[in-house]
Short mmCIF file of C-alpha atoms and ligand atoms in Angstrom, two decimals:
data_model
loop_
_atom_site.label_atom_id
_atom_site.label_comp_id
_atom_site.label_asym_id
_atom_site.label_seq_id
_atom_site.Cartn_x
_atom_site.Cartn_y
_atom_site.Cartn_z
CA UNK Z 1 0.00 0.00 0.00
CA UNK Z 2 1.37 3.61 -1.19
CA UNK Z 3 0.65 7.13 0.17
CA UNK Z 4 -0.15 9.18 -3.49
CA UNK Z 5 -0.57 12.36 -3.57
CA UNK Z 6 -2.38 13.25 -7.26
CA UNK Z 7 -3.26 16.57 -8.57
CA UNK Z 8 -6.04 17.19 -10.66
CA UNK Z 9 -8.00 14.26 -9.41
CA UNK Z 10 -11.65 16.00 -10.37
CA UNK Z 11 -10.35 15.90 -13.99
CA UNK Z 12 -11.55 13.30 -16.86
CA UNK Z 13 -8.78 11.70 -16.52
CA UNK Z 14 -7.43 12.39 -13.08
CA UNK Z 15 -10.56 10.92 -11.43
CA UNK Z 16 -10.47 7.26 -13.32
CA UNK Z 17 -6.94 7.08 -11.85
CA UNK Z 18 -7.96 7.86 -8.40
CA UNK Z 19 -10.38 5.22 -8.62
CA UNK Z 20 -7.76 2.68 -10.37
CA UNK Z 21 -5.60 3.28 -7.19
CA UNK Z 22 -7.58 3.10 -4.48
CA UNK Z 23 -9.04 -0.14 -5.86
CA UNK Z 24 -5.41 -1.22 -5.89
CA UNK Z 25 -5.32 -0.73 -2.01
CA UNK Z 26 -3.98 2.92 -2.09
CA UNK Z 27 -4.12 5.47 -0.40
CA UNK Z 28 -5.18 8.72 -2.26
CA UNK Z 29 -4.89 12.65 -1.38
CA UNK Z 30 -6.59 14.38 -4.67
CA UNK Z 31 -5.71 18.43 -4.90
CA UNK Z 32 -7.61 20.22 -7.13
CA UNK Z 33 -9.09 23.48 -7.28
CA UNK Z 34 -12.16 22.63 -9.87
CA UNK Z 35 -11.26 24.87 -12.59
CA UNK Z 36 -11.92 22.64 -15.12
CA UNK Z 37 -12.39 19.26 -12.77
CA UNK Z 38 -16.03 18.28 -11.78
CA UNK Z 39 -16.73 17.59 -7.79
CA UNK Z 40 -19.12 15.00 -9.10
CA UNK Z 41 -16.09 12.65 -10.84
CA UNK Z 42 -15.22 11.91 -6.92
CA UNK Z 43 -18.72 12.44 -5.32
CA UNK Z 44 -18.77 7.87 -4.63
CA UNK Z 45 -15.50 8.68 -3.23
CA UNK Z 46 -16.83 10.88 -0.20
CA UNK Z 47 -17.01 8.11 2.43
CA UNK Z 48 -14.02 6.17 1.27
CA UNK Z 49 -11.58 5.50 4.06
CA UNK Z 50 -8.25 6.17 1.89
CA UNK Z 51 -9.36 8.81 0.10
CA UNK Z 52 -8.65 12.45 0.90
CA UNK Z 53 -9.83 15.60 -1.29
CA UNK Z 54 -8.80 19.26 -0.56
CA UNK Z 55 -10.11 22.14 -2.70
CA UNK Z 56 -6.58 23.63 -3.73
CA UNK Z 57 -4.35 25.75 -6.98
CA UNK Z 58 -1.38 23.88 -7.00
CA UNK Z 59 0.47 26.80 -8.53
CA UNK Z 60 0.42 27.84 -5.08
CA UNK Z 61 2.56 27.41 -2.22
CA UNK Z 62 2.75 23.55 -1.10
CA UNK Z 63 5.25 23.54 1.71
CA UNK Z 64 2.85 21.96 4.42
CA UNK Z 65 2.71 19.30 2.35
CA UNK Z 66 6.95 18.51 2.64
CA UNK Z 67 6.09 16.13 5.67
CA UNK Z 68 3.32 14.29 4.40
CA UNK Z 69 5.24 10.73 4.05
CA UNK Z 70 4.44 10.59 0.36
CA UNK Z 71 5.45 7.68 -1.65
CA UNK Z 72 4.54 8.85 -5.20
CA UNK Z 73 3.28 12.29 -6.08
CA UNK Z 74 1.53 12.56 -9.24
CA UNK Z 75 0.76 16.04 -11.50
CA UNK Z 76 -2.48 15.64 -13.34
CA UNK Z 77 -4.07 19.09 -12.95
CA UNK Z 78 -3.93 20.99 -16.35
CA UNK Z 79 -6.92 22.62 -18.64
CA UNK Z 80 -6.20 19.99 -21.81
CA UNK Z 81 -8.90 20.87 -24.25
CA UNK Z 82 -8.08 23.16 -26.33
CA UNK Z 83 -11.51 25.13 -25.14
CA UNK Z 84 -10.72 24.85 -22.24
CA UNK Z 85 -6.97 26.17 -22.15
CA UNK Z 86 -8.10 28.99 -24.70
CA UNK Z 87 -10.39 30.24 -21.90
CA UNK Z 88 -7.63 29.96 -19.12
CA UNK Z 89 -4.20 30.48 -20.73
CA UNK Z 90 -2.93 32.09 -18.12
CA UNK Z 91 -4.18 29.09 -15.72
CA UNK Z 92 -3.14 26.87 -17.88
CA UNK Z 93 0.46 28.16 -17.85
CA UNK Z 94 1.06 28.67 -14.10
CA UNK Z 95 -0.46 24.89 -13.44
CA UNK Z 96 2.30 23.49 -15.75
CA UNK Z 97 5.23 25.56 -14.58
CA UNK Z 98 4.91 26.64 -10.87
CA UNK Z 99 2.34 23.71 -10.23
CA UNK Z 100 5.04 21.21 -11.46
CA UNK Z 101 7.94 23.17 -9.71
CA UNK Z 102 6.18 22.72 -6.46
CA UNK Z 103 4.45 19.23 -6.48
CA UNK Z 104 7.99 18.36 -7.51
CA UNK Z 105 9.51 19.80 -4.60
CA UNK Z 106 6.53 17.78 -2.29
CA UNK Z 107 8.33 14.84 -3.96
CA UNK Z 108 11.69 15.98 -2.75
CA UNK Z 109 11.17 16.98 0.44
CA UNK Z 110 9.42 13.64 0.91
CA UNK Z 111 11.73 10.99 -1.22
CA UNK Z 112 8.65 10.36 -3.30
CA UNK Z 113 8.58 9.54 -6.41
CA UNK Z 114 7.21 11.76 -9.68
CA UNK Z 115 4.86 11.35 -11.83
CA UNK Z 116 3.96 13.91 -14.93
CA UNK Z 117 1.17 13.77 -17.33
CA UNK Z 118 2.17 15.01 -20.26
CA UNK Z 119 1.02 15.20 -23.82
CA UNK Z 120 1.10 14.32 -27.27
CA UNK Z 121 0.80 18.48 -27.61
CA UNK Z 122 4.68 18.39 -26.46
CA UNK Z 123 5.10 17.28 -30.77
CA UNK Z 124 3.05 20.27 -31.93
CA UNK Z 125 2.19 19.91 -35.16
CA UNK Z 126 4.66 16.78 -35.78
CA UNK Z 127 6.45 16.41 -39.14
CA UNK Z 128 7.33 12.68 -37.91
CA UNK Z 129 4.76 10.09 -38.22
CA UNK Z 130 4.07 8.16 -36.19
CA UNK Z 131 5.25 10.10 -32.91
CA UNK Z 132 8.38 8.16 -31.39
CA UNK Z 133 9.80 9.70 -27.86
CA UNK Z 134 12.56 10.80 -29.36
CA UNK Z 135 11.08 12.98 -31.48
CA UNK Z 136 11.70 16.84 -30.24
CA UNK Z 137 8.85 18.52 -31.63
CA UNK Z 138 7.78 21.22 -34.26
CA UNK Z 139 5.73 23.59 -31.86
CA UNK Z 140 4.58 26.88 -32.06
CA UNK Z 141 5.88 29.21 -29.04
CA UNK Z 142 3.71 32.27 -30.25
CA UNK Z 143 0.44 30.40 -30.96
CA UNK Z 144 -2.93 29.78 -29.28
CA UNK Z 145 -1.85 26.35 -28.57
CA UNK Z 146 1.58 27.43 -26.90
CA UNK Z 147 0.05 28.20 -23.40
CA UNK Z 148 -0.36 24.32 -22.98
CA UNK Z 149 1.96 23.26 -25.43
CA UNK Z 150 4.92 25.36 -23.88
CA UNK Z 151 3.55 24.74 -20.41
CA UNK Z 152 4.12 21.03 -20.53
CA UNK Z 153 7.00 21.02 -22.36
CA UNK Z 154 8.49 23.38 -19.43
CA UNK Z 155 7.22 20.49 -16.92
CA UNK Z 156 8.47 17.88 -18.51
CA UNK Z 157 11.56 19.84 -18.88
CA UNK Z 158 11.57 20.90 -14.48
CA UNK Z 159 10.65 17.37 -14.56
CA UNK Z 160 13.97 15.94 -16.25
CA UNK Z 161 16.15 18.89 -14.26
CA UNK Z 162 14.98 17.26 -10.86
CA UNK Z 163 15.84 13.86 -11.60
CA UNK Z 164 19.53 14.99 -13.12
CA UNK Z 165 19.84 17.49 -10.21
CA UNK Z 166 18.32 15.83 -6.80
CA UNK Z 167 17.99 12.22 -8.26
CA UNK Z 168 14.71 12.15 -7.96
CA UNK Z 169 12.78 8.77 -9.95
CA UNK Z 170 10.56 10.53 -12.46
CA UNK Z 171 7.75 8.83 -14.37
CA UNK Z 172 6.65 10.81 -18.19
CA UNK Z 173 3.39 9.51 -19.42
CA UNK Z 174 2.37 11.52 -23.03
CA UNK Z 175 -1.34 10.58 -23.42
CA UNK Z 176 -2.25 10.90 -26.80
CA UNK Z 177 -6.05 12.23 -27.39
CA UNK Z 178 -8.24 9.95 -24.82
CA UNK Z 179 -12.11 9.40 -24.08
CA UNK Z 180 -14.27 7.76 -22.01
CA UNK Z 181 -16.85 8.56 -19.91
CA UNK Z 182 -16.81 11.45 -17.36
CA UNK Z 183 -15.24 13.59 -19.82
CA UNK Z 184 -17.40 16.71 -19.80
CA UNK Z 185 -20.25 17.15 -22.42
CA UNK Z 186 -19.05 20.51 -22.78
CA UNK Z 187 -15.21 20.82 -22.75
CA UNK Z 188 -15.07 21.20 -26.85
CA UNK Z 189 -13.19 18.30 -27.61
CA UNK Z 190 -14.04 16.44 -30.51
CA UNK Z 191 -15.34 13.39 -29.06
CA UNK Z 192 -18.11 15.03 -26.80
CA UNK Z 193 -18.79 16.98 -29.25
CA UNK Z 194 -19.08 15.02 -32.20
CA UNK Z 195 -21.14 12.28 -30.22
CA UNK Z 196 -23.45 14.89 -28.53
CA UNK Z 197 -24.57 16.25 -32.23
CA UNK Z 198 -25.10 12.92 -33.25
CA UNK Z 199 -27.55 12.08 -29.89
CA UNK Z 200 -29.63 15.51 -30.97
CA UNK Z 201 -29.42 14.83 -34.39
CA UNK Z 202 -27.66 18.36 -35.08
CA UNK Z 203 -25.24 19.21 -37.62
CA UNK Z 204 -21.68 17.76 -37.34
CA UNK Z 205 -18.86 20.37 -36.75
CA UNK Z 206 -16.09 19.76 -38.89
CA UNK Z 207 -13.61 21.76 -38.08
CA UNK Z 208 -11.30 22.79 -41.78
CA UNK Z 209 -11.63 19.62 -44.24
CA UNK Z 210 -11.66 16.95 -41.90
CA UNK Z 211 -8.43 15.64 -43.35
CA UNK Z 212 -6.58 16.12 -40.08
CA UNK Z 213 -5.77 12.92 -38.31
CA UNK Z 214 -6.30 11.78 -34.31
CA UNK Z 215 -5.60 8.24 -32.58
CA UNK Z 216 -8.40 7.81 -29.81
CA UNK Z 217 -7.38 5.74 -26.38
CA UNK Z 218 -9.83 4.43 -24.45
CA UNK Z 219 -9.81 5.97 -20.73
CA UNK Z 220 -9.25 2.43 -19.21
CA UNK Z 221 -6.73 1.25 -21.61
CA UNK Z 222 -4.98 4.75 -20.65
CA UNK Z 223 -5.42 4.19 -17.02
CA UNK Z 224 -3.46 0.71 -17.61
CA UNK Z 225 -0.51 2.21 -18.88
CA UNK Z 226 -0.51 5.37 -16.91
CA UNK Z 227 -0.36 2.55 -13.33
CA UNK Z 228 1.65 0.08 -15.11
CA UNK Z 229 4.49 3.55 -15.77
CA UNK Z 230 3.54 4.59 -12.09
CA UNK Z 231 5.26 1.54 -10.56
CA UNK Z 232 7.81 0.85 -13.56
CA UNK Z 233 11.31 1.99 -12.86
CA UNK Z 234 11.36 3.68 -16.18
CA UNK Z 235 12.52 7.12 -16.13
CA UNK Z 236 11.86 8.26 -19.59
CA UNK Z 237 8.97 9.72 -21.21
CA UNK Z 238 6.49 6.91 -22.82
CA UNK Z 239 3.61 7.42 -25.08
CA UNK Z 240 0.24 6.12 -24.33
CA UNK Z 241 -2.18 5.96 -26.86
CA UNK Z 242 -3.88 3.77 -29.38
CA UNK Z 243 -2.32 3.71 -32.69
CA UNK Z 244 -5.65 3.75 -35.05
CA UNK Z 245 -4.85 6.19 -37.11
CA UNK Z 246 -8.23 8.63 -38.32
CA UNK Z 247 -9.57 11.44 -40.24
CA UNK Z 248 -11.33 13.58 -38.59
CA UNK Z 249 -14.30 13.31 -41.23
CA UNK Z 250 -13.74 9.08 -41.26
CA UNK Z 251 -14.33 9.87 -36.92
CA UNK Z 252 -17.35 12.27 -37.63
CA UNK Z 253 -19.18 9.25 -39.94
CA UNK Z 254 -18.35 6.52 -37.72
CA UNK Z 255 -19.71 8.24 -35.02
CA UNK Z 256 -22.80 8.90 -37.06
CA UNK Z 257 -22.97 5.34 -38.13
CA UNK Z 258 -22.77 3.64 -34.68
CA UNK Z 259 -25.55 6.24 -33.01
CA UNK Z 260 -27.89 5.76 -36.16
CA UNK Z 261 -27.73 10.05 -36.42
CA UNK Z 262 -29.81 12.05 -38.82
CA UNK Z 263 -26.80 14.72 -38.36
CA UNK Z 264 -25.28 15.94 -41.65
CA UNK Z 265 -21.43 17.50 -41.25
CA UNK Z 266 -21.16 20.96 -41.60
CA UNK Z 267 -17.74 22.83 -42.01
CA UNK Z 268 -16.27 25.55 -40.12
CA UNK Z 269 -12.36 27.55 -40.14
CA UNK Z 270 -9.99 25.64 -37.78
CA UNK Z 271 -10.00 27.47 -34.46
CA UNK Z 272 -6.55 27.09 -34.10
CA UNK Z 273 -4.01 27.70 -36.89
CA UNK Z 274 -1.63 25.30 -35.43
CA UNK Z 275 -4.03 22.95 -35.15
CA UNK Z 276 -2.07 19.46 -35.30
CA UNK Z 277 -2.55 17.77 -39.14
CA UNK Z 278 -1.98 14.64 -37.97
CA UNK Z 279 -1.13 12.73 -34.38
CA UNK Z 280 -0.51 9.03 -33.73
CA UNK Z 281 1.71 7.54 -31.12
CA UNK Z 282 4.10 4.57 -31.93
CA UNK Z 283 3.80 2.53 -28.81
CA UNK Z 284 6.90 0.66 -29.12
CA UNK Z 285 8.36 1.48 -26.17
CA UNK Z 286 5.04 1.20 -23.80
CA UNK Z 287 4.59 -2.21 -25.17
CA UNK Z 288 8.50 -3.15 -24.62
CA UNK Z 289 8.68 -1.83 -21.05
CA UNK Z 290 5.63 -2.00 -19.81
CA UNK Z 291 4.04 -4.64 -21.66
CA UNK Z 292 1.06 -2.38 -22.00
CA UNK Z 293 -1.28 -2.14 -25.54
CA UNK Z 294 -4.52 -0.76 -25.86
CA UNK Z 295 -7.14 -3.82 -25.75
CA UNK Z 296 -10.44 -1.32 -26.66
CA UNK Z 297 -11.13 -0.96 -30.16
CA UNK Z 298 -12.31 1.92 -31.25
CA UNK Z 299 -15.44 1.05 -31.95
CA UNK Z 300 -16.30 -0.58 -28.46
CA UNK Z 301 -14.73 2.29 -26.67
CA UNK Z 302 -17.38 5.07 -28.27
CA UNK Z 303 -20.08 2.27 -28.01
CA UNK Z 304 -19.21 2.66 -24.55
CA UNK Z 305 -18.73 6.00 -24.78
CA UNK Z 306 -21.87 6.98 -26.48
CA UNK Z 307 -23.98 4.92 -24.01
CA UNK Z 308 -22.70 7.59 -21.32
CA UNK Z 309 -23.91 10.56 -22.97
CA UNK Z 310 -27.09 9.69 -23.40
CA UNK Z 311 -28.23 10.55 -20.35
CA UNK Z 312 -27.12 14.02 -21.51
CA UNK Z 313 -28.82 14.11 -24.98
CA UNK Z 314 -32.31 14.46 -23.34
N1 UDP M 401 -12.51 19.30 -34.00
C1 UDP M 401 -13.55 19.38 -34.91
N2 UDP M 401 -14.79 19.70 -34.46
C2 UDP M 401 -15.06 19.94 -33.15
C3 UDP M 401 -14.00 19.84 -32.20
C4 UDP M 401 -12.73 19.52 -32.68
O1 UDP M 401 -13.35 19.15 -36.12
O2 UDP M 401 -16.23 20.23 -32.82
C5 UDP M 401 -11.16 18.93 -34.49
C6 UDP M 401 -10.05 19.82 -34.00
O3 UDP M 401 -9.90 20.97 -34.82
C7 UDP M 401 -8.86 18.90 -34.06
C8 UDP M 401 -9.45 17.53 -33.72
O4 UDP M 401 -10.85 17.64 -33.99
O5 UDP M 401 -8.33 18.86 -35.37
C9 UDP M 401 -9.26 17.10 -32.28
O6 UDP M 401 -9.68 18.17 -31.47
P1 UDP M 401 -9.78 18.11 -29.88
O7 UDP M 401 -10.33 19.43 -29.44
O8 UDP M 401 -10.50 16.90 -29.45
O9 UDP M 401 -8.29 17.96 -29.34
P2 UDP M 401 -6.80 18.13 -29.93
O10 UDP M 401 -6.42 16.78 -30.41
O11 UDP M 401 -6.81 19.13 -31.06
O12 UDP M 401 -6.02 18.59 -28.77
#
């Protein structure tokens, strides 16, 4: 049994690994100050006797945390749709640099050791196909994606310092674009989004020609390799993701296929001009050192997926 301390535990993402690790016998501090997290993704959680929440900006001072006897500290919190880090840029920065800079010093001060969620965003727009980890990057500094992008390049770069300067053990998880339920009906991406105009039978929004290409991982297939890095010994940064490759348009009919829409696509300017033209991780090195692939098609992960928002469609 391990003492974790996890940031962002009210996220999408955040929340399906607090459950993951309490199931596993852990214990489980979440910090999170609800920006973009959702009280009601740990609401079952309330009574749980391992399980600890505290309403809290982790950009802010953490040093009454030093003592806490932490065995792993793990830095979740982030805005990561691009909606949602257009409307909190500045958020969005200070959670990736001074939020990592002190949840890494937690670790520290308590012999912990780190875990960062990263992104696929740390590529950009990539010019390398698929996305290998050693792959630097072709991003944008100046653009409307550079408040996350930058941001969690600069963690992963703290991240990397600590463990060269204090020795620190570091864990790097990219997550390429993931879905599931619990992630919010309104935080833009194109998965909610897509599957929510479907349910209503309203217009598809395409955003440009649809040729741009994602690779969607199922939330529990993520949550696999995200524990299975937690307690590896592997100190460099691994990509998880599923490696079916899409179109955007090929996404939009599939999704209109499996909810048996009426919705027609429509097509609108790209929001972001650095909007990625294509993303897909090569998993090589999850599946050599962790022994992790994704096991959730794509098509029974939005089956899944869609099932959950219907309760929203009404
Ligand atoms: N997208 C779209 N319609 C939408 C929302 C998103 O066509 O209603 C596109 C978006 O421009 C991008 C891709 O879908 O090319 C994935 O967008 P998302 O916001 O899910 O995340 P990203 O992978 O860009 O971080």
């Amino acid at each position: 049994m391990s003492k974790i301390l996890l940031s962002g535990g009210s996220g999408f993402l955040g929340s399906h690994v607090t459950d993951r690790l309490l199931k596993d016998g852990h214990e489980v501090t979440v910090l999170d100050n609800l920006l973009t997290g959702r009280r009601v993704n740990l609401e079952h959680l309330a009574d749980h006797p391992k399980f600890q929440f505290f309403e809290r900006d982790v950009a802010e001072d953490l040093s009454d945390l030093y003592e806490g006897g932490w065995d792993a500290v793990m830095h979740m919190a982030s805005p990561a749709s691009p909606v949602d880090y257009t409307r909190y840029p500045i958020e969005t920065l200070r959670v990736g640099s001074h939020g990592t800079e002190n949840l890494l010093e937690v670790a520290r001060h308590s012999g912990a050791r780190f875990f960062l969620s990263s992104t696929s965003e740390v590529y950009g727009d990539p010019e390398v196909h698929p996305q290998v980890e050693s792959y630097v990057g072709h991003v944008s500094s100046t653009g409307t994606r550079a408040c996350y992008d930058e941001a969690k390049r600069f963690a992963e770069a703290i991240t990397f310092t600590y463990h060269r300067q204090f020795g620190i053990p570091i864990r790097v998880v990219r997550t390429f674009n993931t879905y599931g339920p619990r992630n919010r009906t309104d935080d833009g991406r194109v998965v909610p989004n897509f599957i929510m105009q479907a349910l209503r039978n309203e217009p598809i929004t395409i955003h440009g020609d649809g040729h741009q290409t994602r690779s969607f991982c199922y939330v529990a297939d993520q949550v696999e390799g995200i524990v299975r890095l937690l307690w590896s010994d592997y100190n460099e940064p691994v990509n998880i993701g599923n490696p079916v490759e899409m179109t955007i348009r090929e996404f939009a009919e599939l999704i209109i296929e499996l909810t048996g829409s009426e919705s027609q696509l429509t097509f609108q300017p790209l929001p972001h001009k650095d909007d990625p033209k294509r993303r897909c991780p090569n998993i090589d090195r999850a599946k050599e050192v962790l022994g992790w692939s994704p096991q959730v098609s794509p098509r029974e992960g939005f089956a899944e997926t869609i099932a959950y928002y219907r309760q929203y469609a009404k």
